[in-house]
Amino acid sequence: MDHNITITIEDIKGIKEFTFHKRVKHFAFYSIGAVLLLLIAGAVTVFYLTRELGSIEAKKSILEAQNTVLEQTMKNKELELTQLDERLESIEELIGMDVREGAPLSERVDVAQLTSRERSLIFDIIPNGSPIEYQGITSKFGYRIHPTLGRKELHKGTDMKAKLFTEVYATANGVVEYAGYHRDSGYGRLIIIDNGYGFKTYFAHLGKIKVKHGQVVQKGDLIGLTGSSGLSNGPHLHYEIRFMQRALNPFWFVKWTMSNYEEIFKKEKNVPWTPLLELIAGSVGNEREAKRASADNSESNVTAL
């Protein structure tokens, strides 16, 4: 059997013959087929990538729009807080409370007159100590460049260094005002405790929440675990202390103990310590009078018998 292919070409110069093996024909056929398959596969791939690129661009546009809305919402909230601060300042001026320009310590509070019971009560109801096992601070209170948004703004709390799911404790007695995911603020999982006497404590970017709205907590109670929820770049605890909705520097309260009891009155001048401590001392006095009256009534009843 002849396995060759002969091609004859005739022109004015004569006749030329070219002889090829049939395998060359098969090779050429398969080569052309392979090239066609590659072209088809390439066209399909280009079509798919083009469609995916369009989808990615659409998602990017949606995310940019959502980010714009979020930034505008945060700006509106900041404006509302600023207006609230201004109204509070007007009220304070109206009633004669100047918390920005604190009077000298000797005029503000006579620490020596406070009893041990009064001091103990103060440490129960005014936030003090660290809400987690203290490992240091990663971002201080004050103006800074936001690590996620990349713009300069007031950092109203302190970012405390912590591993994921570190236990978080209440720093004063109070009632849980909020416990949930606070999306608009960027705080993520957030706990707000109303400690009374104008104080509130905020615990943000939590991984888990262990308390419920309306729950009564005592200083030292476990309330949650640290995390990285909301606008956060890693596990930590964002801790805030507010007095009449004005953010205070938590650092002085975290370091506040019985051994440096008077230090807080010198460092934190945005709190009217004199009327506040007088009010607390009055609460202790009322409690003491109530117990004395109860004891007197009991003695009278016994005598009458």
PDB file of C-alpha atoms in Angstrom:
ATOM      1  CA  MET A   1       0.000   0.000   0.000  1.00  0.00           C
ATOM      2  CA  ASP A   2       1.286   3.445  -1.000  1.00  0.00           C
ATOM      3  CA  HIS A   3       1.619   5.619   2.169  1.00  0.00           C
ATOM      4  CA  ASN A   4       2.921   8.645   0.224  1.00  0.00           C
ATOM      5  CA  ILE A   5       1.119  11.664  -1.155  1.00  0.00           C
ATOM      6  CA  THR A   6       2.393  13.236  -4.382  1.00  0.00           C
ATOM      7  CA  ILE A   7       1.663  16.863  -5.235  1.00  0.00           C
ATOM      8  CA  THR A   8       2.321  17.951  -8.843  1.00  0.00           C
ATOM      9  CA  ILE A   9       2.773  21.614  -9.755  1.00  0.00           C
ATOM     10  CA  GLU A  10       2.927  22.620 -13.419  1.00  0.00           C
ATOM     11  CA  ASP A  11       3.979  26.062 -14.657  1.00  0.00           C
ATOM     12  CA  ILE A  12       5.818  27.595 -17.606  1.00  0.00           C
ATOM     13  CA  LYS A  13       9.082  26.297 -16.285  1.00  0.00           C
ATOM     14  CA  GLY A  14       7.897  22.737 -16.279  1.00  0.00           C
ATOM     15  CA  ILE A  15       6.444  20.201 -13.904  1.00  0.00           C
ATOM     16  CA  LYS A  16       7.482  19.801 -10.286  1.00  0.00           C
ATOM     17  CA  GLU A  17       6.476  16.960  -8.033  1.00  0.00           C
ATOM     18  CA  PHE A  18       6.548  16.921  -4.236  1.00  0.00           C
ATOM     19  CA  THR A  19       6.120  13.683  -2.352  1.00  0.00           C
ATOM     20  CA  PHE A  20       4.980  13.614   1.308  1.00  0.00           C
ATOM     21  CA  HIS A  21       4.242  10.792   3.684  1.00  0.00           C
ATOM     22  CA  LYS A  22       0.545  10.521   4.701  1.00  0.00           C
ATOM     23  CA  ARG A  23       1.541  11.046   8.346  1.00  0.00           C
ATOM     24  CA  VAL A  24       2.392  14.624   7.484  1.00  0.00           C
ATOM     25  CA  LYS A  25      -1.229  15.138   6.412  1.00  0.00           C
ATOM     26  CA  HIS A  26      -2.486  13.748   9.704  1.00  0.00           C
ATOM     27  CA  PHE A  27      -0.043  15.901  11.656  1.00  0.00           C
ATOM     28  CA  ALA A  28      -1.144  19.038   9.817  1.00  0.00           C
ATOM     29  CA  PHE A  29      -4.815  18.189  10.394  1.00  0.00           C
ATOM     30  CA  TYR A  30      -4.361  17.646  14.106  1.00  0.00           C
ATOM     31  CA  SER A  31      -2.189  20.753  14.448  1.00  0.00           C
ATOM     32  CA  ILE A  32      -4.839  22.919  12.849  1.00  0.00           C
ATOM     33  CA  GLY A  33      -7.460  21.345  15.125  1.00  0.00           C
ATOM     34  CA  ALA A  34      -5.368  22.022  18.208  1.00  0.00           C
ATOM     35  CA  VAL A  35      -4.851  25.644  17.188  1.00  0.00           C
ATOM     36  CA  LEU A  36      -8.604  26.061  16.667  1.00  0.00           C
ATOM     37  CA  LEU A  37      -9.316  24.573  20.117  1.00  0.00           C
ATOM     38  CA  LEU A  38      -6.789  26.922  21.707  1.00  0.00           C
ATOM     39  CA  LEU A  39      -8.385  29.884  19.968  1.00  0.00           C
ATOM     40  CA  ILE A  40     -11.861  28.848  21.149  1.00  0.00           C
ATOM     41  CA  ALA A  41     -10.616  28.278  24.721  1.00  0.00           C
ATOM     42  CA  GLY A  42      -8.875  31.644  24.683  1.00  0.00           C
ATOM     43  CA  ALA A  43     -12.018  33.392  23.458  1.00  0.00           C
ATOM     44  CA  VAL A  44     -14.125  31.727  26.180  1.00  0.00           C
ATOM     45  CA  THR A  45     -11.558  32.676  28.847  1.00  0.00           C
ATOM     46  CA  VAL A  46     -11.445  36.296  27.679  1.00  0.00           C
ATOM     47  CA  PHE A  47     -15.256  36.438  27.713  1.00  0.00           C
ATOM     48  CA  TYR A  48     -15.417  34.979  31.243  1.00  0.00           C
ATOM     49  CA  LEU A  49     -12.704  37.307  32.603  1.00  0.00           C
ATOM     50  CA  THR A  50     -14.379  40.311  30.980  1.00  0.00           C
ATOM     51  CA  ARG A  51     -17.685  39.406  32.614  1.00  0.00           C
ATOM     52  CA  GLU A  52     -15.973  38.847  36.010  1.00  0.00           C
ATOM     53  CA  LEU A  53     -14.183  42.184  35.696  1.00  0.00           C
ATOM     54  CA  GLY A  54     -17.507  43.875  35.077  1.00  0.00           C
ATOM     55  CA  SER A  55     -18.978  42.172  38.147  1.00  0.00           C
ATOM     56  CA  ILE A  56     -15.995  43.230  40.284  1.00  0.00           C
ATOM     57  CA  GLU A  57     -16.269  46.818  39.057  1.00  0.00           C
ATOM     58  CA  ALA A  58     -19.987  46.819  39.916  1.00  0.00           C
ATOM     59  CA  LYS A  59     -19.289  45.472  43.422  1.00  0.00           C
ATOM     60  CA  LYS A  60     -16.540  48.061  43.853  1.00  0.00           C
ATOM     61  CA  SER A  61     -18.964  50.841  42.932  1.00  0.00           C
ATOM     62  CA  ILE A  62     -21.524  49.512  45.429  1.00  0.00           C
ATOM     63  CA  LEU A  63     -18.913  49.309  48.212  1.00  0.00           C
ATOM     64  CA  GLU A  64     -17.669  52.819  47.442  1.00  0.00           C
ATOM     65  CA  ALA A  65     -21.243  54.107  47.618  1.00  0.00           C
ATOM     66  CA  GLN A  66     -21.828  52.293  50.928  1.00  0.00           C
ATOM     67  CA  ASN A  67     -18.549  53.680  52.297  1.00  0.00           C
ATOM     68  CA  THR A  68     -19.594  57.183  51.292  1.00  0.00           C
ATOM     69  CA  VAL A  69     -22.925  56.735  53.073  1.00  0.00           C
ATOM     70  CA  LEU A  70     -21.147  55.344  56.158  1.00  0.00           C
ATOM     71  CA  GLU A  71     -18.686  58.245  56.261  1.00  0.00           C
ATOM     72  CA  GLN A  72     -21.540  60.738  55.911  1.00  0.00           C
ATOM     73  CA  THR A  73     -23.462  58.964  58.692  1.00  0.00           C
ATOM     74  CA  MET A  74     -20.413  59.131  60.970  1.00  0.00           C
ATOM     75  CA  LYS A  75     -19.955  62.828  60.164  1.00  0.00           C
ATOM     76  CA  ASN A  76     -23.615  63.443  61.023  1.00  0.00           C
ATOM     77  CA  LYS A  77     -23.193  61.565  64.324  1.00  0.00           C
ATOM     78  CA  GLU A  78     -20.066  63.574  65.133  1.00  0.00           C
ATOM     79  CA  LEU A  79     -21.975  66.780  64.361  1.00  0.00           C
ATOM     80  CA  GLU A  80     -24.826  65.666  66.640  1.00  0.00           C
ATOM     81  CA  LEU A  81     -22.354  64.925  69.443  1.00  0.00           C
ATOM     82  CA  THR A  82     -20.678  68.302  68.934  1.00  0.00           C
ATOM     83  CA  GLN A  83     -24.050  70.040  69.135  1.00  0.00           C
ATOM     84  CA  LEU A  84     -24.883  68.008  72.252  1.00  0.00           C
ATOM     85  CA  ASP A  85     -21.581  69.060  73.836  1.00  0.00           C
ATOM     86  CA  GLU A  86     -22.384  72.688  73.069  1.00  0.00           C
ATOM     87  CA  ARG A  87     -25.850  72.363  74.631  1.00  0.00           C
ATOM     88  CA  LEU A  88     -24.357  70.708  77.715  1.00  0.00           C
ATOM     89  CA  GLU A  89     -21.835  73.532  78.041  1.00  0.00           C
ATOM     90  CA  SER A  90     -24.684  76.054  77.824  1.00  0.00           C
ATOM     91  CA  ILE A  91     -26.589  74.223  80.564  1.00  0.00           C
ATOM     92  CA  GLU A  92     -23.461  74.037  82.732  1.00  0.00           C
ATOM     93  CA  GLU A  93     -22.855  77.761  82.309  1.00  0.00           C
ATOM     94  CA  LEU A  94     -26.501  78.451  83.121  1.00  0.00           C
ATOM     95  CA  ILE A  95     -26.338  76.550  86.429  1.00  0.00           C
ATOM     96  CA  GLY A  96     -22.843  77.797  87.220  1.00  0.00           C
ATOM     97  CA  MET A  97     -20.966  74.534  86.659  1.00  0.00           C
ATOM     98  CA  ASP A  98     -17.636  75.177  84.948  1.00  0.00           C
ATOM     99  CA  VAL A  99     -16.095  71.739  84.461  1.00  0.00           C
ATOM    100  CA  ARG A 100     -13.528  72.845  81.927  1.00  0.00           C
ATOM    101  CA  GLU A 101     -11.681  75.199  84.245  1.00  0.00           C
ATOM    102  CA  GLY A 102     -11.398  73.121  87.408  1.00  0.00           C
ATOM    103  CA  ALA A 103     -10.901  74.943  90.692  1.00  0.00           C
ATOM    104  CA  PRO A 104      -7.844  74.131  92.847  1.00  0.00           C
ATOM    105  CA  LEU A 105      -7.970  70.769  94.583  1.00  0.00           C
ATOM    106  CA  SER A 106      -8.329  72.343  98.038  1.00  0.00           C
ATOM    107  CA  GLU A 107     -11.471  74.181  96.879  1.00  0.00           C
ATOM    108  CA  ARG A 108     -12.915  71.264  94.938  1.00  0.00           C
ATOM    109  CA  VAL A 109     -12.834  68.413  97.407  1.00  0.00           C
ATOM    110  CA  ASP A 110     -11.570  67.812 100.911  1.00  0.00           C
ATOM    111  CA  VAL A 111     -10.276  64.277 100.443  1.00  0.00           C
ATOM    112  CA  ALA A 112      -9.258  63.901 104.078  1.00  0.00           C
ATOM    113  CA  GLN A 113     -12.904  64.289 105.154  1.00  0.00           C
ATOM    114  CA  LEU A 114     -14.038  61.241 103.159  1.00  0.00           C
ATOM    115  CA  THR A 115     -14.551  58.101 105.225  1.00  0.00           C
ATOM    116  CA  SER A 116     -13.341  54.665 104.166  1.00  0.00           C
ATOM    117  CA  ARG A 117     -16.969  53.712 103.444  1.00  0.00           C
ATOM    118  CA  GLU A 118     -17.367  56.750 101.186  1.00  0.00           C
ATOM    119  CA  ARG A 119     -14.127  55.981  99.364  1.00  0.00           C
ATOM    120  CA  SER A 120     -15.168  52.363  98.903  1.00  0.00           C
ATOM    121  CA  LEU A 121     -18.512  53.463  97.472  1.00  0.00           C
ATOM    122  CA  ILE A 122     -16.764  55.887  95.120  1.00  0.00           C
ATOM    123  CA  PHE A 123     -14.639  53.034  93.751  1.00  0.00           C
ATOM    124  CA  ASP A 124     -17.789  50.977  93.213  1.00  0.00           C
ATOM    125  CA  ILE A 125     -19.751  53.580  91.243  1.00  0.00           C
ATOM    126  CA  ILE A 126     -17.064  55.625  89.432  1.00  0.00           C
ATOM    127  CA  PRO A 127     -15.167  53.618  86.761  1.00  0.00           C
ATOM    128  CA  ASN A 128     -11.649  52.677  87.866  1.00  0.00           C
ATOM    129  CA  GLY A 129      -9.034  50.057  87.110  1.00  0.00           C
ATOM    130  CA  SER A 130      -8.484  48.114  83.892  1.00  0.00           C
ATOM    131  CA  PRO A 131     -11.393  46.275  82.238  1.00  0.00           C
ATOM    132  CA  ILE A 132      -8.977  43.564  81.031  1.00  0.00           C
ATOM    133  CA  GLU A 133      -5.692  42.115  82.200  1.00  0.00           C
ATOM    134  CA  TYR A 134      -3.484  45.109  81.451  1.00  0.00           C
ATOM    135  CA  GLN A 135      -1.036  44.458  78.592  1.00  0.00           C
ATOM    136  CA  GLY A 136      -0.484  48.036  77.451  1.00  0.00           C
ATOM    137  CA  ILE A 137      -2.149  50.599  75.193  1.00  0.00           C
ATOM    138  CA  THR A 138      -2.001  50.520  71.385  1.00  0.00           C
ATOM    139  CA  SER A 139      -3.764  53.848  70.746  1.00  0.00           C
ATOM    140  CA  LYS A 140      -4.220  56.706  73.228  1.00  0.00           C
ATOM    141  CA  PHE A 141      -7.109  59.088  73.821  1.00  0.00           C
ATOM    142  CA  GLY A 142      -7.032  62.193  71.598  1.00  0.00           C
ATOM    143  CA  TYR A 143      -6.725  63.150  67.954  1.00  0.00           C
ATOM    144  CA  ARG A 144      -5.134  60.584  65.644  1.00  0.00           C
ATOM    145  CA  ILE A 145      -5.232  59.165  62.104  1.00  0.00           C
ATOM    146  CA  HIS A 146      -7.959  56.516  62.074  1.00  0.00           C
ATOM    147  CA  PRO A 147      -6.261  53.158  61.297  1.00  0.00           C
ATOM    148  CA  THR A 148      -9.106  52.011  59.028  1.00  0.00           C
ATOM    149  CA  LEU A 149     -10.615  55.201  57.569  1.00  0.00           C
ATOM    150  CA  GLY A 150      -7.235  56.942  57.216  1.00  0.00           C
ATOM    151  CA  ARG A 151      -8.441  60.380  58.321  1.00  0.00           C
ATOM    152  CA  LYS A 152      -7.688  62.530  61.376  1.00  0.00           C
ATOM    153  CA  GLU A 153     -10.377  62.433  64.047  1.00  0.00           C
ATOM    154  CA  LEU A 154     -10.851  62.434  67.813  1.00  0.00           C
ATOM    155  CA  HIS A 155     -10.225  59.043  69.399  1.00  0.00           C
ATOM    156  CA  LYS A 156     -12.731  59.161  72.247  1.00  0.00           C
ATOM    157  CA  GLY A 157     -11.319  56.194  74.115  1.00  0.00           C
ATOM    158  CA  THR A 158      -8.249  54.069  74.654  1.00  0.00           C
ATOM    159  CA  ASP A 159      -7.352  50.983  72.606  1.00  0.00           C
ATOM    160  CA  MET A 160      -6.060  48.357  75.001  1.00  0.00           C
ATOM    161  CA  LYS A 161      -3.793  45.564  73.800  1.00  0.00           C
ATOM    162  CA  ALA A 162      -5.428  42.141  74.071  1.00  0.00           C
ATOM    163  CA  LYS A 163      -5.502  38.722  72.455  1.00  0.00           C
ATOM    164  CA  LEU A 164      -8.693  37.394  70.875  1.00  0.00           C
ATOM    165  CA  PHE A 165     -11.375  36.442  73.428  1.00  0.00           C
ATOM    166  CA  THR A 166      -9.663  38.041  76.447  1.00  0.00           C
ATOM    167  CA  GLU A 167     -12.127  38.415  79.337  1.00  0.00           C
ATOM    168  CA  VAL A 168     -13.617  41.904  79.808  1.00  0.00           C
ATOM    169  CA  TYR A 169     -14.906  43.040  83.215  1.00  0.00           C
ATOM    170  CA  ALA A 170     -17.147  45.883  84.391  1.00  0.00           C
ATOM    171  CA  THR A 171     -15.106  48.700  85.927  1.00  0.00           C
ATOM    172  CA  ALA A 172     -17.964  49.981  88.102  1.00  0.00           C
ATOM    173  CA  ASN A 173     -21.479  49.070  89.198  1.00  0.00           C
ATOM    174  CA  GLY A 174     -24.245  49.901  86.758  1.00  0.00           C
ATOM    175  CA  VAL A 175     -27.039  48.859  84.417  1.00  0.00           C
ATOM    176  CA  VAL A 176     -26.438  47.610  80.866  1.00  0.00           C
ATOM    177  CA  GLU A 177     -27.838  50.309  78.589  1.00  0.00           C
ATOM    178  CA  TYR A 178     -26.837  48.637  75.312  1.00  0.00           C
ATOM    179  CA  ALA A 179     -25.527  45.199  74.369  1.00  0.00           C
ATOM    180  CA  GLY A 180     -25.395  44.312  70.690  1.00  0.00           C
ATOM    181  CA  TYR A 181     -23.856  45.030  67.287  1.00  0.00           C
ATOM    182  CA  HIS A 182     -23.615  48.802  66.746  1.00  0.00           C
ATOM    183  CA  ARG A 183     -23.099  49.011  62.986  1.00  0.00           C
ATOM    184  CA  ASP A 184     -23.468  52.767  62.346  1.00  0.00           C
ATOM    185  CA  SER A 185     -20.736  53.826  64.795  1.00  0.00           C
ATOM    186  CA  GLY A 186     -18.164  51.270  63.616  1.00  0.00           C
ATOM    187  CA  TYR A 187     -17.898  49.965  67.201  1.00  0.00           C
ATOM    188  CA  GLY A 188     -19.044  46.481  66.198  1.00  0.00           C
ATOM    189  CA  ARG A 189     -20.166  44.433  69.197  1.00  0.00           C
ATOM    190  CA  LEU A 190     -20.647  47.075  71.878  1.00  0.00           C
ATOM    191  CA  ILE A 191     -21.606  47.174  75.555  1.00  0.00           C
ATOM    192  CA  ILE A 192     -22.629  50.458  77.198  1.00  0.00           C
ATOM    193  CA  ILE A 193     -23.031  50.482  80.978  1.00  0.00           C
ATOM    194  CA  ASP A 194     -24.791  53.356  82.732  1.00  0.00           C
ATOM    195  CA  ASN A 195     -22.827  53.644  85.968  1.00  0.00           C
ATOM    196  CA  GLY A 196     -24.966  56.433  87.375  1.00  0.00           C
ATOM    197  CA  TYR A 197     -23.995  59.925  88.579  1.00  0.00           C
ATOM    198  CA  GLY A 198     -23.479  60.926  84.914  1.00  0.00           C
ATOM    199  CA  PHE A 199     -20.882  58.238  84.108  1.00  0.00           C
ATOM    200  CA  LYS A 200     -21.098  55.686  81.296  1.00  0.00           C
ATOM    201  CA  THR A 201     -18.540  53.119  80.137  1.00  0.00           C
ATOM    202  CA  TYR A 202     -18.198  51.817  76.567  1.00  0.00           C
ATOM    203  CA  PHE A 203     -16.595  48.488  75.612  1.00  0.00           C
ATOM    204  CA  ALA A 204     -16.251  48.150  71.813  1.00  0.00           C
ATOM    205  CA  HIS A 205     -15.024  45.778  69.060  1.00  0.00           C
ATOM    206  CA  LEU A 206     -15.954  42.799  71.245  1.00  0.00           C
ATOM    207  CA  GLY A 207     -15.861  39.206  70.062  1.00  0.00           C
ATOM    208  CA  LYS A 208     -18.608  38.000  72.396  1.00  0.00           C
ATOM    209  CA  ILE A 209     -21.153  39.691  74.666  1.00  0.00           C
ATOM    210  CA  LYS A 210     -21.990  38.059  78.001  1.00  0.00           C
ATOM    211  CA  VAL A 211     -24.668  40.474  79.307  1.00  0.00           C
ATOM    212  CA  LYS A 212     -28.107  41.656  78.203  1.00  0.00           C
ATOM    213  CA  HIS A 213     -29.853  45.010  77.977  1.00  0.00           C
ATOM    214  CA  GLY A 214     -31.201  46.064  81.362  1.00  0.00           C
ATOM    215  CA  GLN A 215     -28.979  43.679  83.316  1.00  0.00           C
ATOM    216  CA  VAL A 216     -27.555  44.963  86.608  1.00  0.00           C
ATOM    217  CA  VAL A 217     -23.803  44.429  86.891  1.00  0.00           C
ATOM    218  CA  GLN A 218     -21.329  44.855  89.715  1.00  0.00           C
ATOM    219  CA  LYS A 219     -17.742  46.042  89.464  1.00  0.00           C
ATOM    220  CA  GLY A 220     -15.613  43.051  88.429  1.00  0.00           C
ATOM    221  CA  ASP A 221     -18.430  41.119  86.700  1.00  0.00           C
ATOM    222  CA  LEU A 222     -17.538  39.371  83.419  1.00  0.00           C
ATOM    223  CA  ILE A 223     -19.395  41.198  80.632  1.00  0.00           C
ATOM    224  CA  GLY A 224     -17.744  40.025  77.403  1.00  0.00           C
ATOM    225  CA  LEU A 225     -14.705  38.847  75.450  1.00  0.00           C
ATOM    226  CA  THR A 226     -12.413  40.938  73.254  1.00  0.00           C
ATOM    227  CA  GLY A 227     -12.540  40.672  69.467  1.00  0.00           C
ATOM    228  CA  SER A 228     -12.131  42.669  66.267  1.00  0.00           C
ATOM    229  CA  SER A 229     -15.707  43.464  65.215  1.00  0.00           C
ATOM    230  CA  GLY A 230     -16.690  46.694  63.459  1.00  0.00           C
ATOM    231  CA  LEU A 231     -14.083  49.110  62.074  1.00  0.00           C
ATOM    232  CA  SER A 232     -11.078  47.365  63.605  1.00  0.00           C
ATOM    233  CA  ASN A 233      -7.683  46.278  62.298  1.00  0.00           C
ATOM    234  CA  GLY A 234      -7.083  43.520  64.847  1.00  0.00           C
ATOM    235  CA  PRO A 235      -8.118  42.106  68.245  1.00  0.00           C
ATOM    236  CA  HIS A 236      -8.144  44.731  71.026  1.00  0.00           C
ATOM    237  CA  LEU A 237     -10.517  46.496  73.419  1.00  0.00           C
ATOM    238  CA  HIS A 238     -11.712  50.021  72.718  1.00  0.00           C
ATOM    239  CA  TYR A 239     -12.590  51.429  76.157  1.00  0.00           C
ATOM    240  CA  GLU A 240     -14.390  54.725  76.732  1.00  0.00           C
ATOM    241  CA  ILE A 241     -15.488  56.621  79.820  1.00  0.00           C
ATOM    242  CA  ARG A 242     -18.011  59.432  79.425  1.00  0.00           C
ATOM    243  CA  PHE A 243     -19.369  61.952  81.897  1.00  0.00           C
ATOM    244  CA  MET A 244     -22.567  63.701  80.783  1.00  0.00           C
ATOM    245  CA  GLN A 245     -21.767  62.341  77.281  1.00  0.00           C
ATOM    246  CA  ARG A 246     -18.376  64.115  77.276  1.00  0.00           C
ATOM    247  CA  ALA A 247     -15.533  61.701  76.533  1.00  0.00           C
ATOM    248  CA  LEU A 248     -12.872  61.538  79.261  1.00  0.00           C
ATOM    249  CA  ASN A 249      -9.342  60.169  79.048  1.00  0.00           C
ATOM    250  CA  PRO A 250      -9.676  56.579  80.346  1.00  0.00           C
ATOM    251  CA  PHE A 251      -5.959  56.391  81.176  1.00  0.00           C
ATOM    252  CA  TRP A 252      -6.318  58.278  84.475  1.00  0.00           C
ATOM    253  CA  PHE A 253      -9.240  56.062  85.527  1.00  0.00           C
ATOM    254  CA  VAL A 254      -7.440  52.826  84.553  1.00  0.00           C
ATOM    255  CA  LYS A 255      -4.491  53.845  86.773  1.00  0.00           C
ATOM    256  CA  TRP A 256      -6.715  55.118  89.610  1.00  0.00           C
ATOM    257  CA  THR A 257      -6.346  53.137  92.874  1.00  0.00           C
ATOM    258  CA  MET A 258      -6.606  53.724  96.620  1.00  0.00           C
ATOM    259  CA  SER A 259      -2.847  54.312  96.755  1.00  0.00           C
ATOM    260  CA  ASN A 260      -3.041  57.309  94.366  1.00  0.00           C
ATOM    261  CA  TYR A 261      -6.561  58.335  95.351  1.00  0.00           C
ATOM    262  CA  GLU A 262      -6.100  62.115  94.954  1.00  0.00           C
ATOM    263  CA  GLU A 263      -4.383  61.905  91.554  1.00  0.00           C
ATOM    264  CA  ILE A 264      -7.609  61.679  89.530  1.00  0.00           C
ATOM    265  CA  PHE A 265      -8.883  64.995  90.946  1.00  0.00           C
ATOM    266  CA  LYS A 266      -5.753  66.750  89.648  1.00  0.00           C
ATOM    267  CA  LYS A 267      -5.613  65.037  86.248  1.00  0.00           C
ATOM    268  CA  GLU A 268      -9.281  64.982  85.216  1.00  0.00           C
ATOM    269  CA  LYS A 269     -10.767  68.476  85.328  1.00  0.00           C
ATOM    270  CA  ASN A 270     -13.822  67.763  83.152  1.00  0.00           C
ATOM    271  CA  VAL A 271     -15.725  66.380  86.147  1.00  0.00           C
ATOM    272  CA  PRO A 272     -17.228  68.601  88.914  1.00  0.00           C
ATOM    273  CA  TRP A 273     -15.712  66.513  91.690  1.00  0.00           C
ATOM    274  CA  THR A 274     -16.875  68.615  94.657  1.00  0.00           C
ATOM    275  CA  PRO A 275     -20.672  68.377  94.128  1.00  0.00           C
ATOM    276  CA  LEU A 276     -20.295  64.810  92.873  1.00  0.00           C
ATOM    277  CA  LEU A 277     -18.427  63.579  95.951  1.00  0.00           C
ATOM    278  CA  GLU A 278     -20.745  65.557  98.214  1.00  0.00           C
ATOM    279  CA  LEU A 279     -23.655  63.743  96.589  1.00  0.00           C
ATOM    280  CA  ILE A 280     -21.986  60.361  97.098  1.00  0.00           C
ATOM    281  CA  ALA A 281     -21.110  61.220 100.687  1.00  0.00           C
ATOM    282  CA  GLY A 282     -24.718  62.247 101.196  1.00  0.00           C
ATOM    283  CA  SER A 283     -25.857  58.858  99.889  1.00  0.00           C
ATOM    284  CA  VAL A 284     -23.646  57.139 102.462  1.00  0.00           C
ATOM    285  CA  GLY A 285     -24.968  59.459 105.180  1.00  0.00           C
ATOM    286  CA  ASN A 286     -28.575  58.732 104.217  1.00  0.00           C
ATOM    287  CA  GLU A 287     -27.821  55.020 104.272  1.00  0.00           C
ATOM    288  CA  ARG A 288     -26.245  55.364 107.734  1.00  0.00           C
ATOM    289  CA  GLU A 289     -29.227  57.377 109.035  1.00  0.00           C
ATOM    290  CA  ALA A 290     -31.661  54.815 107.638  1.00  0.00           C
ATOM    291  CA  LYS A 291     -29.824  51.987 109.400  1.00  0.00           C
ATOM    292  CA  ARG A 292     -29.711  53.982 112.648  1.00  0.00           C
ATOM    293  CA  ALA A 293     -33.439  54.741 112.431  1.00  0.00           C
ATOM    294  CA  SER A 294     -34.177  51.084 111.757  1.00  0.00           C
ATOM    295  CA  ALA A 295     -32.098  50.067 114.783  1.00  0.00           C
ATOM    296  CA  ASP A 296     -33.845  52.668 116.979  1.00  0.00           C
ATOM    297  CA  ASN A 297     -37.237  51.383 115.885  1.00  0.00           C
ATOM    298  CA  SER A 298     -36.201  47.832 116.700  1.00  0.00           C
ATOM    299  CA  GLU A 299     -35.045  48.873 120.188  1.00  0.00           C
ATOM    300  CA  SER A 300     -38.295  50.771 120.770  1.00  0.00           C
ATOM    301  CA  ASN A 301     -40.324  47.731 119.788  1.00  0.00           C
ATOM    302  CA  VAL A 302     -38.309  45.528 122.155  1.00  0.00           C
ATOM    303  CA  THR A 303     -38.757  48.038 125.031  1.00  0.00           C
ATOM    304  CA  ALA A 304     -42.488  48.224 124.406  1.00  0.00           C
ATOM    305  CA  LEU A 305     -42.724  44.462 124.668  1.00  0.00           C
TER     306      LEU A 305
END
